[in-house]
């Protein structure tokens, strides 16, 4: 799932309002008929929530034209502080969408979050374009306090990993927060954000290895590899500090040290140490080479599980 909050144009001197867009990452917004909404099967969502198509589309829209593009599912929210910066808005309506994922097969018709959502005025994506205050959007993005959100998202990822949940552990929010920052603030925002994300994964890996939960550790290494390779390809300035060459011999030695028999906490500490050097003395080739090391570490954990060599 992905969400985005945008400021709306003021009308008749009214207080500042926001539109909160929430969709599944893979929800096709112009497919007919609608198959998924909020990342879940559309008919299943209707059944569990008690919603009907009339709760989502205007009656004048024929069935042949009903798609997420014109579905009125994105609530208009009002800030509850005098600041008007969007930092104090009531997002409790999102609880029912979260419950769709966390409370499988539970009837949500009486959910307080759903009742709140139904009570709000909502817009479709097609309507949002006409109502968003484009001139204020850039300022709004920079003003959003991301600290609590980042902590919450990282805590969720940690829980997914430690509890072996079959849910994606993506770091799209890192891309979103970095891309929404101004160019002059990108470095100060991106480096701590990446470091914080890596520390979260490190913590899970250390705990998993201590508890001999090698399947969890293997998933952590693969998640870390995907995160770093995506960042290196998409936003190289995030991890670029200077252009010095990394010590490739360290990477080669580290790769040779990783095997099923000898992998322990000291090996993990070595991985973290080498990673810091790779990220400080940046070049893309070294980042991708280090990702291969992480993939080998993940493979070693898988072999440890299969062989039961604990």
mmCIF file of C-alpha atoms in Angstrom:
data_model
loop_
_atom_site.group_PDB
_atom_site.id
_atom_site.type_symbol
_atom_site.label_atom_id
_atom_site.label_comp_id
_atom_site.label_asym_id
_atom_site.label_seq_id
_atom_site.Cartn_x
_atom_site.Cartn_y
_atom_site.Cartn_z
ATOM 1 C CA UNK A 1 0.000 0.000 0.000
ATOM 2 C CA UNK A 2 1.088 3.524 -0.649
ATOM 3 C CA UNK A 3 -0.367 6.800 0.586
ATOM 4 C CA UNK A 4 0.084 10.442 -0.249
ATOM 5 C CA UNK A 5 -1.372 13.590 1.261
ATOM 6 C CA UNK A 6 -1.721 16.723 -0.863
ATOM 7 C CA UNK A 7 -2.942 20.229 -0.014
ATOM 8 C CA UNK A 8 -6.139 21.419 -1.678
ATOM 9 C CA UNK A 9 -6.958 24.870 -2.942
ATOM 10 C CA UNK A 10 -8.689 27.155 -0.478
ATOM 11 C CA UNK A 11 -12.209 28.228 -1.316
ATOM 12 C CA UNK A 12 -14.160 31.153 0.140
ATOM 13 C CA UNK A 13 -11.542 31.751 2.812
ATOM 14 C CA UNK A 14 -11.970 28.298 4.343
ATOM 15 C CA UNK A 15 -9.224 26.640 6.353
ATOM 16 C CA UNK A 16 -6.628 24.551 4.584
ATOM 17 C CA UNK A 17 -7.711 21.044 3.645
ATOM 18 C CA UNK A 18 -5.874 18.002 2.369
ATOM 19 C CA UNK A 19 -6.666 15.045 0.193
ATOM 20 C CA UNK A 20 -5.279 11.698 1.304
ATOM 21 C CA UNK A 21 -4.664 9.243 -1.545
ATOM 22 C CA UNK A 22 -4.390 5.590 -0.545
ATOM 23 C CA UNK A 23 -4.029 2.776 -3.089
ATOM 24 C CA UNK A 24 -2.235 -0.507 -3.497
ATOM 25 C CA UNK A 25 1.119 -0.246 -5.283
ATOM 26 C CA UNK A 26 -0.148 -2.480 -8.103
ATOM 27 C CA UNK A 27 -3.744 -1.221 -8.277
ATOM 28 C CA UNK A 28 -4.469 -0.433 -11.970
ATOM 29 C CA UNK A 29 -6.346 2.854 -11.888
ATOM 30 C CA UNK A 30 -7.873 2.645 -15.371
ATOM 31 C CA UNK A 31 -8.785 -1.043 -15.641
ATOM 32 C CA UNK A 32 -12.449 -2.027 -16.102
ATOM 33 C CA UNK A 33 -13.808 -3.855 -14.236
ATOM 34 C CA UNK A 34 -11.914 -3.018 -11.053
ATOM 35 C CA UNK A 35 -10.089 -6.094 -9.770
ATOM 36 C CA UNK A 36 -8.133 -4.723 -6.811
ATOM 37 C CA UNK A 37 -8.519 -1.800 -4.421
ATOM 38 C CA UNK A 38 -6.106 -0.905 -1.609
ATOM 39 C CA UNK A 39 -4.022 -3.804 -2.920
ATOM 40 C CA UNK A 40 -6.754 -6.379 -2.211
ATOM 41 C CA UNK A 41 -9.387 -8.187 -4.231
ATOM 42 C CA UNK A 42 -12.155 -5.680 -4.955
ATOM 43 C CA UNK A 43 -15.101 -8.047 -4.437
ATOM 44 C CA UNK A 44 -13.576 -9.296 -1.190
ATOM 45 C CA UNK A 45 -13.267 -5.719 0.097
ATOM 46 C CA UNK A 46 -16.925 -5.054 -0.767
ATOM 47 C CA UNK A 47 -18.047 -8.222 0.963
ATOM 48 C CA UNK A 48 -16.071 -7.615 4.166
ATOM 49 C CA UNK A 49 -16.898 -3.899 4.422
ATOM 50 C CA UNK A 50 -20.511 -3.999 3.310
ATOM 51 C CA UNK A 51 -19.778 -1.239 0.813
ATOM 52 C CA UNK A 52 -21.621 -1.155 -2.487
ATOM 53 C CA UNK A 53 -20.594 0.370 -5.776
ATOM 54 C CA UNK A 54 -22.913 3.312 -5.049
ATOM 55 C CA UNK A 55 -20.682 4.122 -2.056
ATOM 56 C CA UNK A 56 -17.745 4.424 -4.440
ATOM 57 C CA UNK A 57 -19.051 5.798 -7.747
ATOM 58 C CA UNK A 58 -21.613 8.402 -8.722
ATOM 59 C CA UNK A 59 -24.775 6.823 -10.105
ATOM 60 C CA UNK A 60 -24.302 8.623 -13.441
ATOM 61 C CA UNK A 61 -21.137 6.611 -14.140
ATOM 62 C CA UNK A 62 -22.117 3.428 -16.029
ATOM 63 C CA UNK A 63 -20.658 0.082 -15.019
ATOM 64 C CA UNK A 64 -18.630 0.007 -18.225
ATOM 65 C CA UNK A 65 -16.788 3.164 -17.104
ATOM 66 C CA UNK A 66 -16.267 2.424 -13.424
ATOM 67 C CA UNK A 67 -12.564 2.356 -12.583
ATOM 68 C CA UNK A 68 -10.310 3.536 -9.758
ATOM 69 C CA UNK A 69 -9.635 6.675 -11.796
ATOM 70 C CA UNK A 70 -13.175 7.947 -11.097
ATOM 71 C CA UNK A 71 -13.827 6.144 -7.804
ATOM 72 C CA UNK A 72 -14.530 8.554 -4.959
ATOM 73 C CA UNK A 73 -12.431 6.861 -2.282
ATOM 74 C CA UNK A 74 -9.910 9.542 -1.255
ATOM 75 C CA UNK A 75 -11.107 11.561 1.779
ATOM 76 C CA UNK A 76 -10.787 15.293 2.262
ATOM 77 C CA UNK A 77 -9.195 16.013 5.638
ATOM 78 C CA UNK A 78 -8.903 19.196 7.704
ATOM 79 C CA UNK A 79 -6.010 20.091 9.971
ATOM 80 C CA UNK A 80 -6.772 20.400 13.670
ATOM 81 C CA UNK A 81 -4.060 22.908 14.583
ATOM 82 C CA UNK A 82 -3.529 26.577 13.890
ATOM 83 C CA UNK A 83 -0.349 25.818 11.949
ATOM 84 C CA UNK A 84 -2.197 24.594 8.878
ATOM 85 C CA UNK A 85 0.802 22.547 7.785
ATOM 86 C CA UNK A 86 -0.991 19.188 7.588
ATOM 87 C CA UNK A 87 0.907 17.817 10.584
ATOM 88 C CA UNK A 88 -2.288 17.502 12.665
ATOM 89 C CA UNK A 89 -4.937 15.688 10.674
ATOM 90 C CA UNK A 90 -7.104 12.812 11.820
ATOM 91 C CA UNK A 91 -6.020 9.675 9.955
ATOM 92 C CA UNK A 92 -7.934 7.183 12.091
ATOM 93 C CA UNK A 93 -10.149 6.383 9.100
ATOM 94 C CA UNK A 94 -7.164 4.447 7.745
ATOM 95 C CA UNK A 95 -7.648 1.870 10.503
ATOM 96 C CA UNK A 96 -10.252 -0.035 8.524
ATOM 97 C CA UNK A 97 -7.907 -0.364 5.548
ATOM 98 C CA UNK A 98 -5.187 -1.627 7.884
ATOM 99 C CA UNK A 99 -7.695 -4.088 9.349
ATOM 100 C CA UNK A 100 -8.302 -5.498 5.862
ATOM 101 C CA UNK A 101 -4.717 -6.770 5.974
ATOM 102 C CA UNK A 102 -4.260 -7.647 9.623
ATOM 103 C CA UNK A 103 -7.644 -9.216 10.430
ATOM 104 C CA UNK A 104 -8.179 -11.741 7.677
ATOM 105 C CA UNK A 105 -11.778 -12.799 7.056
ATOM 106 C CA UNK A 106 -13.099 -10.525 9.813
ATOM 107 C CA UNK A 107 -16.332 -8.681 9.035
ATOM 108 C CA UNK A 108 -15.511 -4.962 9.103
ATOM 109 C CA UNK A 109 -19.022 -3.534 8.681
ATOM 110 C CA UNK A 110 -19.003 -2.197 12.253
ATOM 111 C CA UNK A 111 -15.427 -0.869 12.111
ATOM 112 C CA UNK A 112 -15.155 2.665 13.540
ATOM 113 C CA UNK A 113 -12.530 3.450 10.922
ATOM 114 C CA UNK A 114 -14.917 2.462 8.132
ATOM 115 C CA UNK A 115 -17.705 4.567 9.635
ATOM 116 C CA UNK A 116 -15.338 7.532 9.797
ATOM 117 C CA UNK A 117 -14.266 6.961 6.173
ATOM 118 C CA UNK A 118 -17.893 6.830 4.995
ATOM 119 C CA UNK A 119 -18.696 10.081 6.792
ATOM 120 C CA UNK A 120 -15.986 12.042 4.988
ATOM 121 C CA UNK A 121 -16.385 13.840 1.692
ATOM 122 C CA UNK A 122 -14.246 12.054 -0.886
ATOM 123 C CA UNK A 123 -12.797 12.789 -4.308
ATOM 124 C CA UNK A 124 -11.675 10.602 -7.189
ATOM 125 C CA UNK A 125 -8.204 10.817 -8.727
ATOM 126 C CA UNK A 126 -9.736 12.495 -11.777
ATOM 127 C CA UNK A 127 -11.141 15.230 -9.519
ATOM 128 C CA UNK A 128 -8.018 15.642 -7.430
ATOM 129 C CA UNK A 129 -6.052 17.162 -10.290
ATOM 130 C CA UNK A 130 -8.480 20.070 -10.455
ATOM 131 C CA UNK A 131 -8.485 20.693 -6.707
ATOM 132 C CA UNK A 132 -4.848 20.272 -5.631
ATOM 133 C CA UNK A 133 -3.003 23.479 -4.755
ATOM 134 C CA UNK A 134 0.086 22.934 -6.907
ATOM 135 C CA UNK A 135 1.803 26.072 -5.653
ATOM 136 C CA UNK A 136 1.606 24.849 -2.056
ATOM 137 C CA UNK A 137 2.462 21.222 -2.720
ATOM 138 C CA UNK A 138 6.243 21.632 -2.755
ATOM 139 C CA UNK A 139 6.180 23.624 0.491
ATOM 140 C CA UNK A 140 3.849 21.062 2.020
ATOM 141 C CA UNK A 141 6.147 18.163 1.146
ATOM 142 C CA UNK A 142 9.059 19.819 2.890
ATOM 143 C CA UNK A 143 6.960 20.600 5.959
ATOM 144 C CA UNK A 144 5.684 17.059 6.621
ATOM 145 C CA UNK A 145 7.322 15.711 9.805
ATOM 146 C CA UNK A 146 8.602 12.337 8.632
ATOM 147 C CA UNK A 147 10.255 11.136 11.842
ATOM 148 C CA UNK A 148 7.272 9.348 13.370
ATOM 149 C CA UNK A 149 6.228 7.915 10.019
ATOM 150 C CA UNK A 150 9.716 6.502 9.369
ATOM 151 C CA UNK A 151 9.870 4.949 12.830
ATOM 152 C CA UNK A 152 6.444 3.417 12.331
ATOM 153 C CA UNK A 153 7.301 2.012 8.899
ATOM 154 C CA UNK A 154 10.633 0.575 10.074
ATOM 155 C CA UNK A 155 8.928 -0.969 13.089
ATOM 156 C CA UNK A 156 6.405 -2.565 10.728
ATOM 157 C CA UNK A 157 9.196 -3.975 8.534
ATOM 158 C CA UNK A 158 10.969 -5.343 11.608
ATOM 159 C CA UNK A 159 7.744 -7.036 12.731
ATOM 160 C CA UNK A 160 7.147 -8.520 9.283
ATOM 161 C CA UNK A 161 10.631 -10.026 9.260
ATOM 162 C CA UNK A 162 10.739 -11.301 12.838
ATOM 163 C CA UNK A 163 7.256 -12.829 12.642
ATOM 164 C CA UNK A 164 7.870 -14.390 9.220
ATOM 165 C CA UNK A 165 4.880 -12.602 7.723
ATOM 166 C CA UNK A 166 4.205 -13.072 4.026
ATOM 167 C CA UNK A 167 4.139 -9.350 3.345
ATOM 168 C CA UNK A 168 6.507 -7.230 1.233
ATOM 169 C CA UNK A 169 9.426 -5.481 2.952
ATOM 170 C CA UNK A 170 9.940 -2.673 0.485
ATOM 171 C CA UNK A 171 11.539 0.680 1.169
ATOM 172 C CA UNK A 172 9.439 2.777 -1.193
ATOM 173 C CA UNK A 173 8.955 5.298 1.594
ATOM 174 C CA UNK A 174 12.690 6.052 1.443
ATOM 175 C CA UNK A 175 12.356 6.984 -2.229
ATOM 176 C CA UNK A 176 9.206 8.996 -1.521
ATOM 177 C CA UNK A 177 10.709 11.046 1.299
ATOM 178 C CA UNK A 178 13.952 11.705 -0.549
ATOM 179 C CA UNK A 179 12.261 12.629 -3.824
ATOM 180 C CA UNK A 180 9.905 15.010 -2.004
ATOM 181 C CA UNK A 181 12.772 16.885 -0.345
ATOM 182 C CA UNK A 182 14.347 19.916 -1.918
ATOM 183 C CA UNK A 183 17.660 19.450 -3.693
ATOM 184 C CA UNK A 184 19.548 21.463 -1.084
ATOM 185 C CA UNK A 185 18.114 19.310 1.736
ATOM 186 C CA UNK A 186 18.407 15.942 0.012
ATOM 187 C CA UNK A 187 21.775 15.022 1.486
ATOM 188 C CA UNK A 188 20.802 15.903 5.074
ATOM 189 C CA UNK A 189 17.570 13.912 4.763
ATOM 190 C CA UNK A 190 18.711 10.926 2.721
ATOM 191 C CA UNK A 191 21.859 9.769 4.499
ATOM 192 C CA UNK A 192 20.325 9.547 7.996
ATOM 193 C CA UNK A 193 17.242 7.889 6.497
ATOM 194 C CA UNK A 194 19.276 5.193 4.762
ATOM 195 C CA UNK A 195 21.438 4.675 7.863
ATOM 196 C CA UNK A 196 18.347 4.328 10.054
ATOM 197 C CA UNK A 197 16.847 1.785 7.652
ATOM 198 C CA UNK A 198 20.040 -0.273 7.594
ATOM 199 C CA UNK A 199 20.334 -0.204 11.387
ATOM 200 C CA UNK A 200 16.821 -1.630 11.624
ATOM 201 C CA UNK A 201 17.757 -4.505 9.318
ATOM 202 C CA UNK A 202 21.018 -5.042 11.237
ATOM 203 C CA UNK A 203 19.105 -5.308 14.502
ATOM 204 C CA UNK A 204 16.780 -7.961 13.088
ATOM 205 C CA UNK A 205 19.706 -9.906 11.604
ATOM 206 C CA UNK A 206 21.655 -9.935 14.893
ATOM 207 C CA UNK A 207 18.607 -11.080 16.839
ATOM 208 C CA UNK A 208 17.758 -13.755 14.280
ATOM 209 C CA UNK A 209 21.263 -15.239 14.278
ATOM 210 C CA UNK A 210 21.409 -15.199 18.084
ATOM 211 C CA UNK A 211 18.146 -17.132 18.139
ATOM 212 C CA UNK A 212 19.325 -19.410 15.301
ATOM 213 C CA UNK A 213 16.436 -18.244 13.151
ATOM 214 C CA UNK A 214 18.515 -18.498 9.990
ATOM 215 C CA UNK A 215 15.550 -18.232 7.640
ATOM 216 C CA UNK A 216 14.815 -14.779 9.047
ATOM 217 C CA UNK A 217 18.458 -13.724 8.750
ATOM 218 C CA UNK A 218 18.505 -14.902 5.141
ATOM 219 C CA UNK A 219 15.463 -12.807 4.299
ATOM 220 C CA UNK A 220 17.068 -9.781 5.975
ATOM 221 C CA UNK A 221 20.209 -10.094 3.842
ATOM 222 C CA UNK A 222 18.164 -10.368 0.651
ATOM 223 C CA UNK A 223 15.996 -7.398 1.669
ATOM 224 C CA UNK A 224 19.113 -5.344 2.379
ATOM 225 C CA UNK A 225 20.611 -6.311 -0.988
ATOM 226 C CA UNK A 226 17.489 -5.243 -2.867
ATOM 227 C CA UNK A 227 17.302 -1.972 -0.959
ATOM 228 C CA UNK A 228 20.912 -0.985 -1.645
ATOM 229 C CA UNK A 229 20.867 -1.997 -5.307
ATOM 230 C CA UNK A 230 17.627 -0.068 -5.883
ATOM 231 C CA UNK A 231 19.037 3.001 -4.175
ATOM 232 C CA UNK A 232 22.317 2.794 -6.082
ATOM 233 C CA UNK A 233 20.456 2.617 -9.383
ATOM 234 C CA UNK A 234 17.697 5.120 -8.728
ATOM 235 C CA UNK A 235 19.053 7.732 -6.345
ATOM 236 C CA UNK A 236 22.875 7.506 -6.318
ATOM 237 C CA UNK A 237 23.225 10.819 -4.471
ATOM 238 C CA UNK A 238 21.657 9.208 -1.423
ATOM 239 C CA UNK A 239 24.742 7.177 -0.618
ATOM 240 C CA UNK A 240 27.406 9.054 -2.538
ATOM 241 C CA UNK A 241 29.872 10.917 -0.309
ATOM 242 C CA UNK A 242 33.012 10.991 -2.426
ATOM 243 C CA UNK A 243 34.508 9.240 -5.427
ATOM 244 C CA UNK A 244 37.311 7.264 -3.752
ATOM 245 C CA UNK A 245 37.660 3.644 -4.731
ATOM 246 C CA UNK A 246 36.465 1.027 -2.268
ATOM 247 C CA UNK A 247 38.840 -1.629 -1.067
ATOM 248 C CA UNK A 248 37.830 -4.464 -3.374
ATOM 249 C CA UNK A 249 40.147 -6.854 -1.566
ATOM 250 C CA UNK A 250 37.970 -6.502 1.532
ATOM 251 C CA UNK A 251 34.902 -7.416 -0.469
ATOM 252 C CA UNK A 252 36.624 -10.444 -1.963
ATOM 253 C CA UNK A 253 37.849 -11.584 1.462
ATOM 254 C CA UNK A 254 34.423 -11.057 2.987
ATOM 255 C CA UNK A 255 32.805 -13.062 0.196
ATOM 256 C CA UNK A 256 35.219 -15.948 0.739
ATOM 257 C CA UNK A 257 34.616 -15.883 4.501
ATOM 258 C CA UNK A 258 30.903 -16.441 4.148
ATOM 259 C CA UNK A 259 29.992 -20.096 4.263
ATOM 260 C CA UNK A 260 27.544 -22.323 6.011
ATOM 261 C CA UNK A 261 29.975 -23.640 8.613
ATOM 262 C CA UNK A 262 31.631 -20.470 9.865
ATOM 263 C CA UNK A 263 28.905 -17.834 9.607
ATOM 264 C CA UNK A 264 28.244 -16.345 13.036
ATOM 265 C CA UNK A 265 27.784 -12.985 14.746
ATOM 266 C CA UNK A 266 31.379 -11.997 14.024
ATOM 267 C CA UNK A 267 30.717 -12.535 10.304
ATOM 268 C CA UNK A 268 27.693 -10.279 10.541
ATOM 269 C CA UNK A 269 29.767 -7.630 12.317
ATOM 270 C CA UNK A 270 32.284 -7.837 9.473
ATOM 271 C CA UNK A 271 29.486 -7.380 6.910
ATOM 272 C CA UNK A 272 28.297 -4.228 8.701
ATOM 273 C CA UNK A 273 31.846 -2.860 8.946
ATOM 274 C CA UNK A 274 32.619 -3.422 5.268
ATOM 275 C CA UNK A 275 29.241 -2.002 4.239
ATOM 276 C CA UNK A 276 30.036 1.269 6.009
ATOM 277 C CA UNK A 277 33.288 1.571 4.051
ATOM 278 C CA UNK A 278 31.556 0.744 0.781
ATOM 279 C CA UNK A 279 28.931 3.427 1.342
ATOM 280 C CA UNK A 280 31.452 6.045 2.438
ATOM 281 C CA UNK A 281 33.879 5.475 -0.435
ATOM 282 C CA UNK A 282 31.216 5.177 -3.065
ATOM 283 C CA UNK A 283 31.177 3.803 -6.558
ATOM 284 C CA UNK A 284 28.306 1.932 -8.156
ATOM 285 C CA UNK A 285 30.363 -1.150 -9.000
ATOM 286 C CA UNK A 286 31.339 -1.606 -5.341
ATOM 287 C CA UNK A 287 27.728 -1.251 -4.206
ATOM 288 C CA UNK A 288 26.564 -3.961 -6.593
ATOM 289 C CA UNK A 289 29.533 -6.125 -5.643
ATOM 290 C CA UNK A 290 28.571 -5.777 -1.980
ATOM 291 C CA UNK A 291 24.986 -6.740 -2.845
ATOM 292 C CA UNK A 292 26.378 -9.991 -4.245
ATOM 293 C CA UNK A 293 28.026 -10.560 -0.867
ATOM 294 C CA UNK A 294 24.665 -10.092 0.821
ATOM 295 C CA UNK A 295 23.060 -12.547 -1.583
ATOM 296 C CA UNK A 296 25.756 -15.082 -0.698
ATOM 297 C CA UNK A 297 25.054 -14.485 2.990
ATOM 298 C CA UNK A 298 21.352 -15.104 2.337
ATOM 299 C CA UNK A 299 22.192 -18.315 0.500
ATOM 300 C CA UNK A 300 24.388 -19.442 3.400
ATOM 301 C CA UNK A 301 21.476 -18.948 5.795
ATOM 302 C CA UNK A 302 19.184 -20.980 3.533
ATOM 303 C CA UNK A 303 21.714 -23.820 3.423
ATOM 304 C CA UNK A 304 22.039 -23.677 7.193
ATOM 305 C CA UNK A 305 18.278 -24.153 7.501
ATOM 306 C CA UNK A 306 18.184 -27.028 5.023
ATOM 307 C CA UNK A 307 21.094 -28.883 6.536
ATOM 308 C CA UNK A 308 19.943 -28.191 10.091
ATOM 309 C CA UNK A 309 23.600 -27.497 10.890
ATOM 310 C CA UNK A 310 22.984 -25.289 13.914
#
